Amino acid sequence: KQNEYIHNSIASIYRQNKEFTSAQMHLRSSLAINDKNAITYYNYGNLLVDIDNTDEAINMYKKAIEIEPDFKEAKEELEKLL
């Protein structure tokens, strides 16, 4: 069975190694399994900031906050971009 958390973890490793395309692929896979995971949207937002895709990062942080309204870190990252 596919596991969203495994994809999230693998994406984090790829991001640390600046392998952004592979990280993006695993975050998409995680969202395909569960599109209600605020942490995945937050991680995706962080990745998009790394590759200078600010507009899409804003959308990801907003989605994370929509799912989890008290998500402090997502709110902080969003504020940096607005």
PDB file of C-alpha atoms in Angstrom:
ATOM      1  CA  LYS A   1       0.000   0.000   0.000  1.00  0.00           C
ATOM      2  CA  GLN A   2       1.261   3.457  -0.870  1.00  0.00           C
ATOM      3  CA  ASN A   3       2.033   5.719   2.042  1.00  0.00           C
ATOM      4  CA  GLU A   4       1.870   9.519   1.842  1.00  0.00           C
ATOM      5  CA  TYR A   5       4.333   9.895   4.731  1.00  0.00           C
ATOM      6  CA  ILE A   6       6.991   7.861   2.956  1.00  0.00           C
ATOM      7  CA  HIS A   7       6.651  10.110  -0.108  1.00  0.00           C
ATOM      8  CA  ASN A   8       6.887  13.155   2.154  1.00  0.00           C
ATOM      9  CA  SER A   9      10.057  11.821   3.792  1.00  0.00           C
ATOM     10  CA  ILE A  10      11.666  10.943   0.478  1.00  0.00           C
ATOM     11  CA  ALA A  11      10.777  14.406  -0.838  1.00  0.00           C
ATOM     12  CA  SER A  12      12.522  15.984   2.163  1.00  0.00           C
ATOM     13  CA  ILE A  13      15.695  14.031   1.445  1.00  0.00           C
ATOM     14  CA  TYR A  14      15.648  15.048  -2.223  1.00  0.00           C
ATOM     15  CA  ARG A  15      15.026  18.684  -1.230  1.00  0.00           C
ATOM     16  CA  GLN A  16      18.003  18.637   1.152  1.00  0.00           C
ATOM     17  CA  ASN A  17      20.109  17.356  -1.736  1.00  0.00           C
ATOM     18  CA  LYS A  18      18.706  20.062  -4.038  1.00  0.00           C
ATOM     19  CA  GLU A  19      17.120  17.428  -6.282  1.00  0.00           C
ATOM     20  CA  PHE A  20      14.005  19.525  -6.637  1.00  0.00           C
ATOM     21  CA  THR A  21      12.352  17.690  -9.526  1.00  0.00           C
ATOM     22  CA  SER A  22      12.453  14.388  -7.653  1.00  0.00           C
ATOM     23  CA  ALA A  23      11.209  16.088  -4.483  1.00  0.00           C
ATOM     24  CA  GLN A  24       8.307  17.595  -6.406  1.00  0.00           C
ATOM     25  CA  MET A  25       7.396  14.211  -7.861  1.00  0.00           C
ATOM     26  CA  HIS A  26       7.172  12.645  -4.394  1.00  0.00           C
ATOM     27  CA  LEU A  27       5.136  15.527  -2.980  1.00  0.00           C
ATOM     28  CA  ARG A  28       2.689  15.144  -5.870  1.00  0.00           C
ATOM     29  CA  SER A  29       2.489  11.413  -5.123  1.00  0.00           C
ATOM     30  CA  SER A  30       1.795  12.165  -1.465  1.00  0.00           C
ATOM     31  CA  LEU A  31      -1.032  14.542  -2.419  1.00  0.00           C
ATOM     32  CA  ALA A  32      -2.444  11.962  -4.829  1.00  0.00           C
ATOM     33  CA  ILE A  33      -2.774   9.567  -1.892  1.00  0.00           C
ATOM     34  CA  ASN A  34      -4.151  12.169   0.540  1.00  0.00           C
ATOM     35  CA  ASP A  35      -4.951  15.698  -0.589  1.00  0.00           C
ATOM     36  CA  LYS A  36      -5.992  16.706   2.953  1.00  0.00           C
ATOM     37  CA  ASN A  37      -2.529  16.575   4.549  1.00  0.00           C
ATOM     38  CA  ALA A  38      -1.542  20.100   5.598  1.00  0.00           C
ATOM     39  CA  ILE A  39       2.084  19.106   6.157  1.00  0.00           C
ATOM     40  CA  THR A  40       2.446  17.985   2.560  1.00  0.00           C
ATOM     41  CA  TYR A  41       1.179  21.356   1.314  1.00  0.00           C
ATOM     42  CA  TYR A  42       3.543  23.113   3.718  1.00  0.00           C
ATOM     43  CA  ASN A  43       6.506  21.035   2.533  1.00  0.00           C
ATOM     44  CA  TYR A  44       5.515  21.663  -1.073  1.00  0.00           C
ATOM     45  CA  GLY A  45       5.374  25.392  -0.342  1.00  0.00           C
ATOM     46  CA  ASN A  46       8.893  25.256   1.096  1.00  0.00           C
ATOM     47  CA  LEU A  47      10.130  23.446  -1.992  1.00  0.00           C
ATOM     48  CA  LEU A  48       8.504  26.011  -4.273  1.00  0.00           C
ATOM     49  CA  VAL A  49      10.211  28.822  -2.343  1.00  0.00           C
ATOM     50  CA  ASP A  50      13.529  27.026  -2.959  1.00  0.00           C
ATOM     51  CA  ILE A  51      12.923  27.113  -6.714  1.00  0.00           C
ATOM     52  CA  ASP A  52      11.646  30.721  -6.689  1.00  0.00           C
ATOM     53  CA  ASN A  53       8.045  29.828  -7.506  1.00  0.00           C
ATOM     54  CA  THR A  54       6.581  32.283  -4.999  1.00  0.00           C
ATOM     55  CA  ASP A  55       3.042  32.457  -6.386  1.00  0.00           C
ATOM     56  CA  GLU A  56       2.537  28.717  -6.216  1.00  0.00           C
ATOM     57  CA  ALA A  57       4.217  28.567  -2.790  1.00  0.00           C
ATOM     58  CA  ILE A  58       1.672  31.080  -1.512  1.00  0.00           C
ATOM     59  CA  ASN A  59      -1.116  28.823  -2.778  1.00  0.00           C
ATOM     60  CA  MET A  60       0.402  25.805  -1.023  1.00  0.00           C
ATOM     61  CA  TYR A  61       0.730  27.625   2.299  1.00  0.00           C
ATOM     62  CA  LYS A  62      -2.849  28.892   2.005  1.00  0.00           C
ATOM     63  CA  LYS A  63      -4.060  25.349   1.345  1.00  0.00           C
ATOM     64  CA  ALA A  64      -2.152  24.071   4.392  1.00  0.00           C
ATOM     65  CA  ILE A  65      -3.783  26.744   6.557  1.00  0.00           C
ATOM     66  CA  GLU A  66      -7.205  26.017   5.074  1.00  0.00           C
ATOM     67  CA  ILE A  67      -6.857  22.383   6.153  1.00  0.00           C
ATOM     68  CA  GLU A  68      -5.228  23.178   9.499  1.00  0.00           C
ATOM     69  CA  PRO A  69      -6.144  26.747  10.578  1.00  0.00           C
ATOM     70  CA  ASP A  70      -3.713  26.757  13.539  1.00  0.00           C
ATOM     71  CA  PHE A  71      -0.680  25.765  11.448  1.00  0.00           C
ATOM     72  CA  LYS A  72       1.739  28.350  12.847  1.00  0.00           C
ATOM     73  CA  GLU A  73       4.722  27.560  10.609  1.00  0.00           C
ATOM     74  CA  ALA A  74       2.628  27.760   7.436  1.00  0.00           C
ATOM     75  CA  LYS A  75       1.257  31.142   8.549  1.00  0.00           C
ATOM     76  CA  GLU A  76       4.787  32.404   9.243  1.00  0.00           C
ATOM     77  CA  GLU A  77       6.078  31.299   5.838  1.00  0.00           C
ATOM     78  CA  LEU A  78       3.048  32.793   4.107  1.00  0.00           C
ATOM     79  CA  GLU A  79       3.587  36.134   5.835  1.00  0.00           C
ATOM     80  CA  LYS A  80       7.183  36.237   4.548  1.00  0.00           C
ATOM     81  CA  LEU A  81       5.913  36.013   0.969  1.00  0.00           C
ATOM     82  CA  LEU A  82       3.076  38.552   1.160  1.00  0.00           C
TER      83      LEU A  82
END
